[in-house]
XYZ file of C-alpha atoms in Angstrom:
245
model
C 66.574 126.311 99.020
C 68.632 126.702 95.948
C 66.927 127.232 92.716
C 67.644 123.810 90.960
C 66.379 122.006 94.032
C 63.290 124.162 94.197
C 62.549 123.300 90.576
C 62.898 119.564 91.168
C 60.438 119.613 94.096
C 58.342 121.498 91.958
C 58.597 119.324 89.138
C 57.517 117.016 91.169
C 55.096 118.443 93.619
C 53.393 121.174 91.483
C 53.744 119.070 87.951
C 53.131 115.279 88.972
C 51.459 115.594 92.390
C 48.825 118.664 91.424
C 48.720 118.304 87.768
C 49.978 121.693 86.693
C 51.927 120.081 83.853
C 52.220 123.354 82.062
C 53.673 125.477 84.798
C 56.495 122.968 85.364
C 57.133 123.018 81.213
C 57.180 126.929 81.335
C 58.528 127.620 84.773
C 61.104 124.560 85.917
C 62.284 122.927 82.755
C 64.801 124.004 80.516
C 64.467 124.876 76.788
C 65.438 121.020 76.274
C 64.180 118.131 78.511
C 66.331 114.771 77.973
C 64.135 111.660 79.469
C 65.868 108.328 80.870
C 62.332 107.106 82.715
C 60.753 103.879 81.317
C 57.695 104.478 79.060
C 58.221 108.017 78.879
C 59.095 109.459 75.629
C 61.728 112.492 75.431
C 61.501 115.768 75.595
C 58.938 117.991 76.907
C 56.325 116.828 74.618
C 56.887 113.130 75.907
C 56.744 114.425 79.538
C 53.016 115.979 79.086
C 51.792 113.294 77.010
C 52.712 110.671 79.358
C 51.604 112.440 82.663
C 48.093 113.761 80.660
C 47.359 110.147 80.610
C 48.957 109.252 84.297
C 46.413 111.848 85.365
C 43.628 110.398 84.260
C 44.076 106.897 85.397
C 45.439 107.875 88.756
C 43.029 110.674 89.931
C 44.214 110.775 93.666
C 48.027 111.185 94.276
C 49.805 111.168 97.710
C 53.386 112.019 96.804
C 55.968 112.673 99.579
C 59.804 113.805 98.578
C 61.439 112.178 101.858
C 65.453 112.749 101.355
C 66.531 115.283 98.786
C 69.850 116.799 98.317
C 72.261 118.553 95.368
C 75.581 118.062 94.304
C 76.699 120.346 91.522
C 74.402 120.678 88.986
C 72.579 117.301 90.063
C 69.876 116.846 92.411
C 69.008 113.158 94.150
C 65.419 112.759 95.227
C 63.997 109.781 96.938
C 60.283 110.024 96.898
C 57.090 108.088 97.748
C 53.957 107.569 95.566
C 50.869 106.468 97.016
C 48.136 106.173 94.095
C 44.533 106.186 94.306
C 44.262 105.438 97.811
C 46.625 102.609 97.723
C 45.461 101.021 94.533
C 49.715 101.405 94.016
C 52.472 102.231 96.118
C 55.796 103.092 94.810
C 59.477 104.168 95.945
C 60.962 106.507 93.358
C 64.782 107.403 93.516
C 65.519 110.141 90.999
C 68.661 112.247 89.195
C 67.802 115.965 87.516
C 70.239 117.626 86.201
C 70.162 121.464 85.949
C 71.209 124.051 83.532
C 72.838 127.158 84.630
C 69.617 128.825 85.560
C 68.870 125.848 88.071
C 66.027 124.610 85.437
C 65.789 120.729 84.900
C 67.065 119.902 81.338
C 67.482 115.711 82.292
C 66.258 113.260 84.399
C 66.973 109.541 85.350
C 64.642 107.544 87.831
C 64.415 104.112 89.095
C 60.976 102.919 90.613
C 60.159 100.164 92.670
C 57.279 98.801 94.620
C 56.687 100.209 97.734
C 56.442 97.271 100.966
C 57.235 98.718 103.907
C 57.532 102.100 105.868
C 61.046 101.373 106.744
C 62.264 100.988 103.057
C 61.807 104.841 102.856
C 60.281 106.831 105.573
C 62.506 108.141 108.330
C 64.758 111.075 109.808
C 67.087 112.778 106.746
C 69.604 115.337 108.348
C 72.880 116.263 106.007
C 75.758 116.768 108.375
C 79.258 116.765 107.856
C 79.230 118.789 104.765
C 83.103 119.042 104.768
C 83.350 115.516 104.419
C 81.156 115.049 101.270
C 84.020 114.603 98.591
C 85.695 111.671 101.361
C 82.320 110.081 101.536
C 81.945 110.026 98.044
C 85.424 108.503 97.516
C 84.834 106.103 100.362
C 81.666 104.534 98.389
C 83.332 104.519 95.384
C 86.596 102.354 96.770
C 83.581 100.319 98.192
C 81.392 99.736 95.219
C 84.760 98.885 92.937
C 86.531 96.678 95.625
C 83.406 94.827 97.032
C 80.539 94.917 94.548
C 82.782 94.946 91.219
C 85.916 92.920 92.335
C 84.064 90.967 94.656
C 86.817 91.052 97.626
C 83.881 90.163 100.153
C 86.838 90.166 102.996
C 87.314 93.876 103.035
C 83.497 94.770 103.533
C 84.470 95.664 106.965
C 86.725 98.335 105.862
C 83.588 100.387 104.194
C 80.731 99.459 106.389
C 80.131 99.487 110.615
C 79.466 96.191 111.998
C 75.912 97.557 112.760
C 75.107 98.318 109.302
C 71.357 98.951 109.207
C 69.872 97.429 106.039
C 66.319 99.058 104.714
C 65.787 96.774 101.745
C 62.666 94.543 102.642
C 64.470 91.443 100.594
C 67.873 91.565 102.848
C 68.321 90.927 106.242
C 72.289 91.074 106.138
C 73.928 92.395 103.627
C 77.015 90.411 103.605
C 75.273 87.297 103.457
C 72.877 88.156 100.555
C 75.755 89.098 98.214
C 77.150 85.363 99.130
C 73.585 83.995 98.531
C 73.000 85.759 95.073
C 75.231 86.784 91.933
C 75.685 90.381 92.432
C 77.846 91.843 90.024
C 77.913 95.668 89.185
C 78.698 96.263 85.370
C 79.108 99.931 85.974
C 78.538 102.813 88.083
C 76.683 105.783 86.223
C 76.865 108.362 88.499
C 77.856 109.104 92.191
C 76.783 112.169 93.984
C 76.867 113.115 97.804
C 76.030 115.886 100.161
C 77.694 115.570 103.726
C 77.016 112.277 105.451
C 74.792 110.768 102.314
C 76.335 109.212 99.239
C 73.797 107.959 96.420
C 75.311 105.793 93.543
C 73.390 104.545 89.972
C 74.693 101.695 88.324
C 73.931 99.023 86.191
C 73.518 95.781 88.391
C 73.135 92.094 87.544
C 71.443 90.143 90.395
C 71.228 86.342 89.410
C 71.888 87.143 85.855
C 69.094 89.926 85.380
C 70.004 93.294 84.699
C 68.816 96.217 87.074
C 68.831 99.896 87.014
C 69.906 100.337 90.679
C 70.353 102.978 93.152
C 72.305 102.708 96.579
C 71.437 105.447 99.025
C 74.118 105.403 101.711
C 74.636 106.831 105.278
C 78.055 107.287 106.579
C 79.467 108.506 110.082
C 83.079 108.629 110.481
C 84.148 106.988 106.961
C 82.254 104.024 107.405
C 78.783 103.025 105.609
C 76.223 102.971 108.825
C 72.865 102.676 106.745
C 71.731 101.496 103.205
C 68.764 101.862 101.159
C 68.326 100.266 97.642
C 65.876 100.993 94.888
C 66.132 98.502 91.585
C 64.087 98.476 88.163
C 64.531 95.661 85.456
C 66.283 97.059 82.753
C 63.933 97.428 80.125
C 64.009 95.550 76.583
C 66.132 97.600 73.678
C 62.790 97.656 71.627
C 60.407 98.792 74.574
C 62.638 101.951 75.254
C 60.640 105.322 74.372
C 63.935 107.433 75.012
C 67.336 106.833 75.224
C 67.520 104.334 77.781
C 68.168 104.260 81.546
C 71.607 105.826 81.552
């Protein structure tokens, strides 16, 4: 495991799960820390202030990193959180930006309610590392042609016939797109590692704006599996940092 991936993992497990905030600030974060998470103020001080209160409200924390990979200076994580023995259950999708020393200097996330195990739990194995860039290209083109240009007739060029969908509200992805107004305003970041590609975007669904993560698994150049995690975009007046993007 690289230093940047280890530092991001330690931020979650040592910092948020175990409550060792000062350890995180001193060892795993860089000199500066820019925050994009809803409700958390910018900087190291904002991180410490938020989680000091968070620990008081949530003394019991089961946090599991289910999927994680790195792409250049960036780390992606897919995380399950069970607070206070089921009092609240969340799925978090995160991007961390690391400096040249592997320390974390910026963070984006989307937090959504956990409904069922299939939305996050399952096997995770990175394969076909030599296909990382070509798989990212497939996803970028898919998002442009299908989700932005609304060329639904091209969907099967990018996705397998038996694409597995993990979101609790979607049984058939194409039918879901047809039944709802879905528009990808912009794609902020695409990351990949072999057969896994992640996209973080601003998306309008039924005329409500969301920060949304798509997680794709590809095989032989086609999407065969899809997870989605979304969060309502906060109002500008409610921001405590520079916003979701």
